[in-house]
Every structure is written in structure tokens, then in C-alpha cells.
Amino acid sequence: KSAIHRLLEEFKTNTDAKASLSTSTDKLDDLSPEANTALFHICQEALGNAAKHARANSVDVNIWSNGSRILMEVKDDGVGFDLDKT
């Protein structure tokens, strides 16, 4: 399993929240170690924010490629925030 898969498993265990990972690219295997580490830390921060601030019960992580770019989207069902107050 990838580090991000393990991260989501740990998130589910520690928070009792549901979490899913969807990847539609095979380019993850071709990323440099530095890029893989950056992607991992970005996902780690997003999951931490979903648990701590949004109090999410469910988180979906989607990773895909667009040309030479790798994109990641993290969605949760948490409480959100008021843009006018940020």
C-alpha cells in the first residue's frame, strides 16, 4: 500500500470517520521522492484540518493527473466556515 493509503487507514482508525481514496493516474509511481513526500504532507494536513476544524464524519481524497500535473482534491462533510469571517 502507498503511504497515502496508510495515512487514510490511520485517519479512519484515529477519528472513527469514513475516508476514501480514489486515484485515476498511474503517474504516482513515477513521482520523485520529494514530490511523493510533498503530496503526503499536503494530504496529512488536509486530513488533520478535516478532523480538527471541520469535525468531519466523512472525507474523500481524489488524486488525478492533468498532463504533467498531479492534482489532489480533499472533500469532507464538516461544518465549513464563513468566508466573510476569514
Coordinates of C-alpha atoms in Angstrom, one line a residue:
K1 CA 0.0 0.0 0.0
S2 CA 1.1 3.6 -0.6
A3 CA 1.9 6.0 2.2
I4 CA -1.3 7.9 1.4
H5 CA -3.4 4.7 1.7
R6 CA -1.8 4.0 5.0
L7 CA -2.4 7.6 6.1
L8 CA -6.2 7.3 5.3
E9 CA -6.3 4.0 7.2
E10 CA -4.7 5.7 10.2
F11 CA -7.1 8.6 9.9
K12 CA -10.1 6.3 10.0
T13 CA -8.8 4.4 13.0
N14 CA -8.0 7.6 14.9
T15 CA -11.2 9.5 14.1
D16 CA -13.8 6.9 13.5
A17 CA -14.6 8.8 10.3
K18 CA -15.1 7.3 6.9
A19 CA -12.4 8.0 4.4
S20 CA -11.9 7.0 0.8
L21 CA -9.1 7.4 -1.7
S22 CA -9.6 7.5 -5.5
T23 CA -6.7 7.7 -7.9
S24 CA -7.1 7.9 -11.6
T25 CA -3.5 8.1 -12.5
D26 CA -0.5 5.8 -12.7
K27 CA 1.9 8.7 -12.6
L28 CA 2.1 8.5 -8.8
D29 CA 4.6 5.7 -9.2
D30 CA 6.7 7.9 -11.4
L31 CA 6.9 10.9 -8.9
S32 CA 10.2 11.8 -7.4
P33 CA 10.6 11.0 -3.7
E34 CA 10.3 14.8 -3.0
A35 CA 7.0 15.1 -4.8
N36 CA 5.7 12.0 -3.1
T37 CA 6.6 13.4 0.3
A38 CA 5.0 16.8 -0.6
L39 CA 1.8 15.1 -1.7
F40 CA 1.8 13.0 1.5
H41 CA 2.2 16.1 3.7
I42 CA -0.4 18.1 1.9
C43 CA -2.9 15.2 2.4
Q44 CA -1.8 14.8 6.0
E45 CA -2.5 18.5 6.7
A46 CA -5.9 18.4 4.9
L47 CA -7.0 15.3 6.9
G48 CA -5.9 16.9 10.1
N49 CA -7.9 20.0 9.3
A50 CA -10.9 17.9 8.4
A51 CA -10.8 16.2 11.8
K52 CA -9.8 19.1 14.0
H53 CA -11.6 22.1 12.5
A54 CA -14.4 20.7 10.3
R55 CA -15.2 17.8 12.6
A56 CA -15.9 15.7 9.5
N57 CA -17.5 12.3 9.6
S58 CA -16.5 11.5 6.0
V59 CA -13.5 12.5 3.9
D60 CA -12.9 11.8 0.2
V61 CA -9.5 12.2 -1.3
N62 CA -9.2 12.2 -5.1
I63 CA -5.9 12.2 -6.9
W64 CA -5.6 12.5 -10.7
S65 CA -3.3 13.8 -13.4
N66 CA -3.7 16.6 -15.9
G67 CA -0.9 16.4 -18.4
S68 CA 2.3 16.7 -16.3
R69 CA 0.5 17.9 -13.2
I70 CA -0.8 15.8 -10.3
L71 CA -3.9 17.2 -8.6
M72 CA -5.4 16.3 -5.3
E73 CA -8.9 17.2 -4.0
V74 CA -9.9 16.6 -0.4
K75 CA -13.7 16.9 0.3
D76 CA -15.3 16.5 3.7
D77 CA -18.8 16.8 5.2
G78 CA -17.6 19.0 8.0
V79 CA -19.1 22.2 9.4
G80 CA -17.3 24.5 7.0
F81 CA -16.6 28.2 7.6
D82 CA -17.9 31.6 6.8
L83 CA -15.8 33.2 4.1
D84 CA -16.7 36.7 5.3
K85 CA -15.1 35.9 8.7
T86 CA -11.8 34.7 7.3

